Coordinates of C-alpha atoms and ligand atoms in Angstrom, one line a residue:
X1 CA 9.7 -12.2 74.3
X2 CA 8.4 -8.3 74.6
X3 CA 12.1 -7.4 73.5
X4 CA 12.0 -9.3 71.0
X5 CA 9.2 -8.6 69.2
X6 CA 10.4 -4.5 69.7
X7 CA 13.5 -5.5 67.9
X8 CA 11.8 -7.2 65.5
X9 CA 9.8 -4.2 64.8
X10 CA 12.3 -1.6 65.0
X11 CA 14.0 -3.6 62.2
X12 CA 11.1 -3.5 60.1
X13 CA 10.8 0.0 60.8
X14 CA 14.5 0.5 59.5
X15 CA 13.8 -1.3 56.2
X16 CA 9.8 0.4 55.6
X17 CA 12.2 3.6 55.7
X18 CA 14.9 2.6 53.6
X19 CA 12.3 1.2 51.1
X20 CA 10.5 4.7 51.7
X21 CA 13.4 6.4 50.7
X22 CA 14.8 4.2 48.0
X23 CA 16.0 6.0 45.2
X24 CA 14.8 4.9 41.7
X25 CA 18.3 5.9 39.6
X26 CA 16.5 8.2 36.5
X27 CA 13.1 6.4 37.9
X28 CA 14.3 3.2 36.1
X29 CA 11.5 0.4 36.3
X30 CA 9.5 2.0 38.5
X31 CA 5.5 2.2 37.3
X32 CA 3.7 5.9 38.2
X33 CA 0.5 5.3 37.0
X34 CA -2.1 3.7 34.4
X35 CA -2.7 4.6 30.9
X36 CA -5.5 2.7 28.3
X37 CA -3.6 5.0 25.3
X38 CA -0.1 3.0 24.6
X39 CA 1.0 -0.5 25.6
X40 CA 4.8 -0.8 25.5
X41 CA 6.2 -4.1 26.1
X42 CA 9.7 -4.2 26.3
X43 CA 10.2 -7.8 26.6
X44 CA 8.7 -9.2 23.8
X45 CA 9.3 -5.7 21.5
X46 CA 6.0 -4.5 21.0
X47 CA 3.4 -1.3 20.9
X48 CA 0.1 -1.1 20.7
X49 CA -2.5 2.2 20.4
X50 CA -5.8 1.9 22.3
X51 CA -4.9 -2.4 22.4
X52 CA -4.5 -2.0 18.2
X53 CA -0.8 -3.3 16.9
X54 CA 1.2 0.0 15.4
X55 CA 2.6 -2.2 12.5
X56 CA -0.8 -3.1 11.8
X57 CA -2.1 0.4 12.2
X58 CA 1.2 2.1 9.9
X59 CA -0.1 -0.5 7.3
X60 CA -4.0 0.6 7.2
X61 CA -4.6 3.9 8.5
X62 CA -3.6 7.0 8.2
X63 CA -1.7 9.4 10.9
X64 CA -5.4 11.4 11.4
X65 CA -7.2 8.0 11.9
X66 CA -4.4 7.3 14.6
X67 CA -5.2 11.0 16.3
X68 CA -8.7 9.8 16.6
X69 CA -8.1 6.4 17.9
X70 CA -5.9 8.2 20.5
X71 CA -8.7 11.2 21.5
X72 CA -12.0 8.9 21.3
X73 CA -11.0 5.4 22.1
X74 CA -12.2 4.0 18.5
X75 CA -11.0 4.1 15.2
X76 CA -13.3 6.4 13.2
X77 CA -15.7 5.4 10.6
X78 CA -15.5 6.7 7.3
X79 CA -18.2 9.9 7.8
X80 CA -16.4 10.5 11.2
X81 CA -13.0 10.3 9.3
X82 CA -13.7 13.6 7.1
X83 CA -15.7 15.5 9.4
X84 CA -12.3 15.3 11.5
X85 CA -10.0 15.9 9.0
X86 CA -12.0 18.7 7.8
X87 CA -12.0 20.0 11.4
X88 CA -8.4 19.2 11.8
X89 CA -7.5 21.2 8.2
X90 CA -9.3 24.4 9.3
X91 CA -7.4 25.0 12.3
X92 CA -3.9 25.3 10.4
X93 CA -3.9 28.9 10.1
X94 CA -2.2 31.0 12.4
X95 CA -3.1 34.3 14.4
X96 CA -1.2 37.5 12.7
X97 CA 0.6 37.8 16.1
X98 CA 1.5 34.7 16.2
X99 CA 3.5 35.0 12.5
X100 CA 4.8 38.8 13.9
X101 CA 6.2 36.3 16.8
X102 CA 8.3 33.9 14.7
X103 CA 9.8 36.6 12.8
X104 CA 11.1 39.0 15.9
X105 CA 12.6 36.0 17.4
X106 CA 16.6 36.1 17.7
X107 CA 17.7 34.7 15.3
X108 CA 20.0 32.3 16.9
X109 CA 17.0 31.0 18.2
X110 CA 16.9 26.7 17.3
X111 CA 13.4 25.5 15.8
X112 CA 12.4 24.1 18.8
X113 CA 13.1 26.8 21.2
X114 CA 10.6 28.8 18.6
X115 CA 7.9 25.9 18.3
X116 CA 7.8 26.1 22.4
X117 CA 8.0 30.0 22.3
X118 CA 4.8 30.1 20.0
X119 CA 2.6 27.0 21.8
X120 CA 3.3 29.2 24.9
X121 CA 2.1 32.3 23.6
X122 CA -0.9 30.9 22.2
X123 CA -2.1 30.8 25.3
X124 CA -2.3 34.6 25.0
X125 CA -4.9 34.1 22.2
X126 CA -7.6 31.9 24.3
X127 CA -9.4 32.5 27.9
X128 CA -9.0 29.7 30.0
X129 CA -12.4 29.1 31.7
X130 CA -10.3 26.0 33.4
X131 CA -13.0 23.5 32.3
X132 CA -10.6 20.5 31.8
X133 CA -13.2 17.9 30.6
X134 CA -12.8 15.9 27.5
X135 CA -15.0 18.0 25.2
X136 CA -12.9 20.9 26.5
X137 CA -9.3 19.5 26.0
X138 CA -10.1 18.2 22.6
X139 CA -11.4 21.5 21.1
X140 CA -7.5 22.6 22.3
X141 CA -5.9 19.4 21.5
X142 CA -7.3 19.7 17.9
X143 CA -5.9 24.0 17.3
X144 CA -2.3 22.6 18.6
X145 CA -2.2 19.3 16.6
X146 CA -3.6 21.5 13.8
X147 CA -1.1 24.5 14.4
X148 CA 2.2 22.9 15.0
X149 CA 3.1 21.9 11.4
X150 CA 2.5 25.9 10.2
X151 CA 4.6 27.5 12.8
X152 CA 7.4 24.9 12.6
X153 CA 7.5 25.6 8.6
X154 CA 6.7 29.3 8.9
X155 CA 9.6 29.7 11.4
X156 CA 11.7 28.1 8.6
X157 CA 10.9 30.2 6.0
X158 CA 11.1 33.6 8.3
X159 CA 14.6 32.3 9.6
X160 CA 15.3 31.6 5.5
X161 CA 14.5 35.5 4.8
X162 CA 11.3 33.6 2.8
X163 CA 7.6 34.1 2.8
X164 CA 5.8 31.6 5.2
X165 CA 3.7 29.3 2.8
X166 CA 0.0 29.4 3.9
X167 CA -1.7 25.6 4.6
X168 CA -3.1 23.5 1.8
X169 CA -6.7 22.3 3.5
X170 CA -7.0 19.6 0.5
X171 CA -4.0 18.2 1.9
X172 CA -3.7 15.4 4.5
X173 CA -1.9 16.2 8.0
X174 CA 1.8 15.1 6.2
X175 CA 1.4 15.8 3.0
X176 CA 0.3 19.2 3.8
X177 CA 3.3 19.8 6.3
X178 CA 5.6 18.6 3.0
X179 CA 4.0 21.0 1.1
X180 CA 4.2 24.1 3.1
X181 CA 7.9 23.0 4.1
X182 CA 8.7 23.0 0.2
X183 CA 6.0 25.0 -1.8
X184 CA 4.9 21.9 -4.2
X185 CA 2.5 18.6 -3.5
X186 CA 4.6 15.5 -2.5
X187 CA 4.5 12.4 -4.5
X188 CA 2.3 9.7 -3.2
X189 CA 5.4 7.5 -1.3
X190 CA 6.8 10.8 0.1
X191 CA 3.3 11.6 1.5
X192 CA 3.1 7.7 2.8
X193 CA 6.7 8.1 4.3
X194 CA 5.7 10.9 6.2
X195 CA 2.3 9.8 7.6
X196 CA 4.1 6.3 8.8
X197 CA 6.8 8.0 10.2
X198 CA 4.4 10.5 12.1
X199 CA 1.7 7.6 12.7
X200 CA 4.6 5.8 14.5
X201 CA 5.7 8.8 16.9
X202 CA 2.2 9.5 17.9
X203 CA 2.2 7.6 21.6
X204 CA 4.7 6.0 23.7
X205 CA 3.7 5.2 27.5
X206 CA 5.6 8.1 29.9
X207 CA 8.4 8.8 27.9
X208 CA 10.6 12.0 29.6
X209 CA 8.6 14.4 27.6
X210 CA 4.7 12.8 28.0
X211 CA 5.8 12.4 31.6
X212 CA 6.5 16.2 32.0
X213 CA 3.4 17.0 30.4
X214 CA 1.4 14.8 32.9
X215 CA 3.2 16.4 35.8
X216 CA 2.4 19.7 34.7
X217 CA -1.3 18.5 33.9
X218 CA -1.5 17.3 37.4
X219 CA -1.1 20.8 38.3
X220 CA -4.5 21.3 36.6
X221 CA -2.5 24.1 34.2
X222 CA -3.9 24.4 30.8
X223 CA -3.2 21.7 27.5
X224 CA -0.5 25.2 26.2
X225 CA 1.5 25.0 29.4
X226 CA 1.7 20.9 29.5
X227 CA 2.7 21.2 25.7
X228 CA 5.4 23.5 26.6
X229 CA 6.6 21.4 28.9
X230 CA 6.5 18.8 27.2
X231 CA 8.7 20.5 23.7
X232 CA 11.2 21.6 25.8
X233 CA 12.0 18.3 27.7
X234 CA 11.5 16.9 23.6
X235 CA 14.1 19.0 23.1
X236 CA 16.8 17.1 24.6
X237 CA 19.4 14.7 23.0
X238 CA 18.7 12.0 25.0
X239 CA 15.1 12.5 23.7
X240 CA 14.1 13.9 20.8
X241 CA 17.1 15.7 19.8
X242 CA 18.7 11.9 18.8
X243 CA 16.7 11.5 15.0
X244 CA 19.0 14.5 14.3
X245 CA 22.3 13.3 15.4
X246 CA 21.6 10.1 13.8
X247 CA 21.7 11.3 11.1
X248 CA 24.5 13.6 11.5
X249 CA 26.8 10.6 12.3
X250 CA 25.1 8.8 9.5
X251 CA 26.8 12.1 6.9
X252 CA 29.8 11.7 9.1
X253 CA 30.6 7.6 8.7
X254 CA 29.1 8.3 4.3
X255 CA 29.2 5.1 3.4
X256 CA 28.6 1.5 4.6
X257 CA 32.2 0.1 4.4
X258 CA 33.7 3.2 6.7
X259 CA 30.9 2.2 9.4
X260 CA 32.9 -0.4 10.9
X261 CA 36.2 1.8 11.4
X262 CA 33.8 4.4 12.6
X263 CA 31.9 3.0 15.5
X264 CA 34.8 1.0 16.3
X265 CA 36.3 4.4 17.4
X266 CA 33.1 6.3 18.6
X267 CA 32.9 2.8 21.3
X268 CA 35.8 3.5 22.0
X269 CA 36.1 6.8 23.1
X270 CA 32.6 5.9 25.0
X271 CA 30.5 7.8 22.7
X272 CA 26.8 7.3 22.5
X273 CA 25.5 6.1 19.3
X274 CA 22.3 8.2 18.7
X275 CA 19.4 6.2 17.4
X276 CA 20.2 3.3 19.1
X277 CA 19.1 1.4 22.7
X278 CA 16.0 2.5 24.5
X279 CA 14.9 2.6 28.3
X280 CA 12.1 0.1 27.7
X281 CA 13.5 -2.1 24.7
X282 CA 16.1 -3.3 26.5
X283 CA 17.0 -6.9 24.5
X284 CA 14.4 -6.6 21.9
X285 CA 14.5 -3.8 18.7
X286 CA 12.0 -1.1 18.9
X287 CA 8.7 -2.7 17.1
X288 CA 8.6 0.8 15.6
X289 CA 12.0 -0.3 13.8
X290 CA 10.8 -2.6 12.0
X291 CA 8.1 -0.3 10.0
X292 CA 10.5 2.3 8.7
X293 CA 13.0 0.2 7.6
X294 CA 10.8 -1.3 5.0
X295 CA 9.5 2.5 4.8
X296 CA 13.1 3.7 4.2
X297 CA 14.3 0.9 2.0
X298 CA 11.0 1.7 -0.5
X299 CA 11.9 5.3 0.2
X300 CA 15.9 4.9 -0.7
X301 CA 14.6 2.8 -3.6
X302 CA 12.5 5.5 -4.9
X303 CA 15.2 8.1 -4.4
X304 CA 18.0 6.0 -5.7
X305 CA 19.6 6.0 -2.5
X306 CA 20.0 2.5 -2.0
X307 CA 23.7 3.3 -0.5
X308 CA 22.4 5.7 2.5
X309 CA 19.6 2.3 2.9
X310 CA 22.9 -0.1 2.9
X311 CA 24.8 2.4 5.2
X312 CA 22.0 2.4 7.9
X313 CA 21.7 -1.9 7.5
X314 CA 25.6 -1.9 8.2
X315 CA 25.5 0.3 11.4
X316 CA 22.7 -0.9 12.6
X317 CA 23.8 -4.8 12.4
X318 CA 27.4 -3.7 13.4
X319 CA 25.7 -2.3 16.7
X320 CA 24.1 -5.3 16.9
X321 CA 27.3 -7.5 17.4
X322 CA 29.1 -5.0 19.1
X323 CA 27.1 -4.0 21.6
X324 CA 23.9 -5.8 21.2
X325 CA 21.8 -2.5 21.0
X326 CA 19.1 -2.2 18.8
X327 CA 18.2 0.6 16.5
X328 CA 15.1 3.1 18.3
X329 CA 12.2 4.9 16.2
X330 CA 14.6 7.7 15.6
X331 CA 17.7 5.4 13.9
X332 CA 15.4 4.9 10.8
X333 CA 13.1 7.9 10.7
X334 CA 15.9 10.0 10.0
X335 CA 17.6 9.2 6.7
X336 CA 13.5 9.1 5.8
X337 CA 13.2 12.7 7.4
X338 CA 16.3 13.4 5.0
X339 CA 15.0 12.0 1.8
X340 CA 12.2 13.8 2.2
X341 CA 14.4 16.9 2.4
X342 CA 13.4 17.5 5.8
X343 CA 16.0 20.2 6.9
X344 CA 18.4 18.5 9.9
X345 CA 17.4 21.4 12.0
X346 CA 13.6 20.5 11.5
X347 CA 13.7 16.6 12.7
X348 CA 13.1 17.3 15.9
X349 CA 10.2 19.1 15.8
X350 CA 9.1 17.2 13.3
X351 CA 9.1 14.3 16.6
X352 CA 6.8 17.2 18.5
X353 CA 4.3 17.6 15.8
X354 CA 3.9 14.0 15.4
X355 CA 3.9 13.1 19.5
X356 CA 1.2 16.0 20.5
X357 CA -1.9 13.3 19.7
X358 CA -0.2 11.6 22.3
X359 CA 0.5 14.2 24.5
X360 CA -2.5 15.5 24.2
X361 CA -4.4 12.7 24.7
X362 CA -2.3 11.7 27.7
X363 CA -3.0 15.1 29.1
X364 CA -7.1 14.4 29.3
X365 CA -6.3 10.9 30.5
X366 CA -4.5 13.0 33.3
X367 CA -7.2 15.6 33.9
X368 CA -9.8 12.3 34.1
X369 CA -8.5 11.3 37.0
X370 CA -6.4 13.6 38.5
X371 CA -3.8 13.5 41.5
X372 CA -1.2 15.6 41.7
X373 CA 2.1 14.2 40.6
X374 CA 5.0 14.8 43.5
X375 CA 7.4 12.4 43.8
X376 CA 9.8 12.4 47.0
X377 CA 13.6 13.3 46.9
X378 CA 16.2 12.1 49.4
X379 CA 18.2 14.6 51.0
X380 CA 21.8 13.9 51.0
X381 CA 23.4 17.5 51.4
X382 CA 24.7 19.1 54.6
X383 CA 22.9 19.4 57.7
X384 CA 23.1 21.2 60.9
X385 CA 25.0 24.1 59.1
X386 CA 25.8 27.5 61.0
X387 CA 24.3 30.6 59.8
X388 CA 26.9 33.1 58.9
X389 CA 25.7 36.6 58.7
X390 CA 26.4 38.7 55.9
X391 CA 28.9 41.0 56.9
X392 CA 31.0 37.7 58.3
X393 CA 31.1 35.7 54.9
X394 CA 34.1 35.1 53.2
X395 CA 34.2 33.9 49.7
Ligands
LIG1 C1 17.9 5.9 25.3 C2 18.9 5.8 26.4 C3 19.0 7.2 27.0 C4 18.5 4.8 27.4 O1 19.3 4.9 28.4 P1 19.3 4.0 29.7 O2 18.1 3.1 29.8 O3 19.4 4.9 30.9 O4 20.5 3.1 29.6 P2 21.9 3.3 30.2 O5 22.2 4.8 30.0 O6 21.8 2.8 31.6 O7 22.8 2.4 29.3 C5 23.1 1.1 29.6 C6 24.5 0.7 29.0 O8 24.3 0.7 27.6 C7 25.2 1.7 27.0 N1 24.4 2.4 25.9 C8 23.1 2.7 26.0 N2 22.8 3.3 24.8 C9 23.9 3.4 24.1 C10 24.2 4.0 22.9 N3 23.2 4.5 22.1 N4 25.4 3.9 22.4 C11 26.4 3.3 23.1 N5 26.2 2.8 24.3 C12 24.9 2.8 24.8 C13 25.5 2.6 28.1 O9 26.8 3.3 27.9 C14 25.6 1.7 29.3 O10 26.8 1.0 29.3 P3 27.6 0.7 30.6 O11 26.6 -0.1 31.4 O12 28.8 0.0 30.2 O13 27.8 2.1 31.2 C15 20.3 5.4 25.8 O14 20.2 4.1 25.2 C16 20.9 6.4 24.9 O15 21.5 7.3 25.3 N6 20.7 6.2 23.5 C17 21.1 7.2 22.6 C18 20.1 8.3 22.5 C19 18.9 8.0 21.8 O16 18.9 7.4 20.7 N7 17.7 8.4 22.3 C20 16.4 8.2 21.8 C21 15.6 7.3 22.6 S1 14.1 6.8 21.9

């Protein structure tokens, strides 16, 4: 009886371990903590800000109404909305240094690497008291939301041989990043375009990039070093690199009746079609999807483009039937970015300035209560190796 009940419990020893030291393939499925900011449900295909629908919130408010939903837990009232903006407006400007940085950079250097470069060295131009409390992180939260736009348009411009093109405060948060990416006032739609399309980036549960910046968070490092992080895990195709690439194969295919030969052959070969599947929208299309199509389709209309419009319809239904993928928030935000003559090197930073609300804010959800993130990894390499000494090593 005694044996038995050892066996037993050896046994459950054996599986407690190998459930310990299950490995969670690229963490798939597997929950790491709690969040109130964004509700993703992949089952039935939707997203939700603070327990408010994103269609609903793309429709009625406005990108800076969505930051302060995000930072304070409530939609702000119309006195709240301008003091904010105001606030927001003020902080565009960048330090001297900061400009002098941008424009000793290598050259070679992609927009990213410089938007991640210049977060990091703002650091420089702030003491860090490490007082990590709301108040605190917001006061920081606000300069970067404020100061990503400038230097990812003044980093254009210096790369360009141009003159940086100082921030419009009358402007709204897009409108104003249109206008110092181009030098004159968008129209009404392009200004709408962007503010969706930015509204619609803003949050998204621990996606690879607001996961890195919670990890570093948990650290108790400063908001600049988890928004580093954050811009260069962004940076990646997988991530934020694919608005880009969608619409370089978009250029590539042309026009609608070439997609079919052309995914037919990308499949094919195995290739990745960029915009398209998601980690959490597995049999249901990103709810973000559905926004900017009718975004681009006004857009394309607009613009005359109703063939680039036509072009994304056919890929996206031919991916459909092929492969029963669906298109993600980057399939349809870039031919918008491109409309709105948003250079291809620009789109994905254009993802970071529109995702640090949610960064941000995912950051002081971090620092409220904190616990260091460290994860466990299973050792599979060699063991029990015998030290050669350096004078006996042969390559
Ligand atoms: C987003 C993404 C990384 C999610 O990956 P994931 O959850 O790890 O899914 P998997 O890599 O396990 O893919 C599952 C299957 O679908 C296929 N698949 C997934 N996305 C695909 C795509 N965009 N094009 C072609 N096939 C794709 C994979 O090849 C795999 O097929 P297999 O089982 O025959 O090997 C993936 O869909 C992708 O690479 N998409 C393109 C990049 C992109 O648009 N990223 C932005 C995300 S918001």
């Amino acid at each position: 009886m005694s044996t038995q009940l050892y066996v037993t419990s050896v046994e459950e020893m054996q599986a407690a371990k190998r459930q310990a030291t299950q490995v969670h393939d690229g963490l798939k499925g597997v929950t790491v903590g709690e969040t109130r900011l964004s509700q993703v449900d992949g089952e039935h295909g939707k997203l939700c800000y603070r327990g408010i629908d994103v269609g609903t919130l793309a429709e009625k408010s406005t990108f800076e109404e969505t930051i302060y939903l995000l930072w304070w837990d409530a939609l702000p009232t119309a006195e709240q909305l301008a003091t904010f903006s105001a606030e927001l407006a003020e902080r565009r400007a960048l330090a001297p240094d900061i400009h002098r940085l941008l424009q000793v950079l290598p050259g070679a250097a992609e927009p990213m690497d410089a938007l991640r470069t210049a977060v990091s060295a703002l650091t420089c131009t702030v003491d860090d008291d490490g007082d990590r409390c709301h108040e605190a992180s917001v006061k920081t939260a606000m300069a970067l939301t404020a100061k990503l736009p400038t230097i990812t348009t003044a980093y254009y411009h210096y790369l360009n041989d141009e003159e940086s093109i100082p921030p419009d405060p009358t402007l709204g948060h897009a409108a104003n990043f249109l206008y110092m990416l181009h030098g004159e006032r968008p129209t009404e739609m392009e200004s709408c375009a962007m503010d969706v399309a930015m509204l619609l980036m803003a949050d998204h549960g621990f996606n690879a990039s607001t996961f890195a910046a919670r990890v570093t968070s948990s650290t108790l490092a400063d908001l600049y070093a988890a928004i580093t992080t954050a811009i260069g895990t962004l940076s990646g195709p997988l991530h934020g690199g694919a608005n880009r690439r969608a619409m370089e194969m978009l250029l590539a295919i042309g026009s609608a009746d070439k997609a079919e030969a052309y995914l037919t052959s990308a499949l094919a070969e195995g290739q990745r079609i960029m915009g398209f599947g998601h980690r959490v929208y597995r049999h249901v299309a990103d709810p973000r999807s559905h926004t900017l199509r009718r975004m681009l389709y006004k857009l394309c209309e607009q613009h005359q483009r109703m063939d680039l419009y036509e072009l994304a319809g056919a890929v996206a239904d031919l991916m459909a039937t092929k492969k029963s993928l669906y298109p993600n928030v980057d399939f349809y935000t870039a031919p918008i970015l491109y409309l709105l003559r948003v250079p291809l090197t620009l789109f994905t930073p254009v993802f970071a300035i529109s995702r640090i609300p949610g960064w941000t804010a995912q950051v002081m959800e971090q620092y409220a209560n904190n616990r260091l993130l460290r994860p466990l990894a299973r050792y599979v390499g060699a063991e029990h190796r015998a030290y050669i000494p350096l004078d006996r090593r042969r390559a």
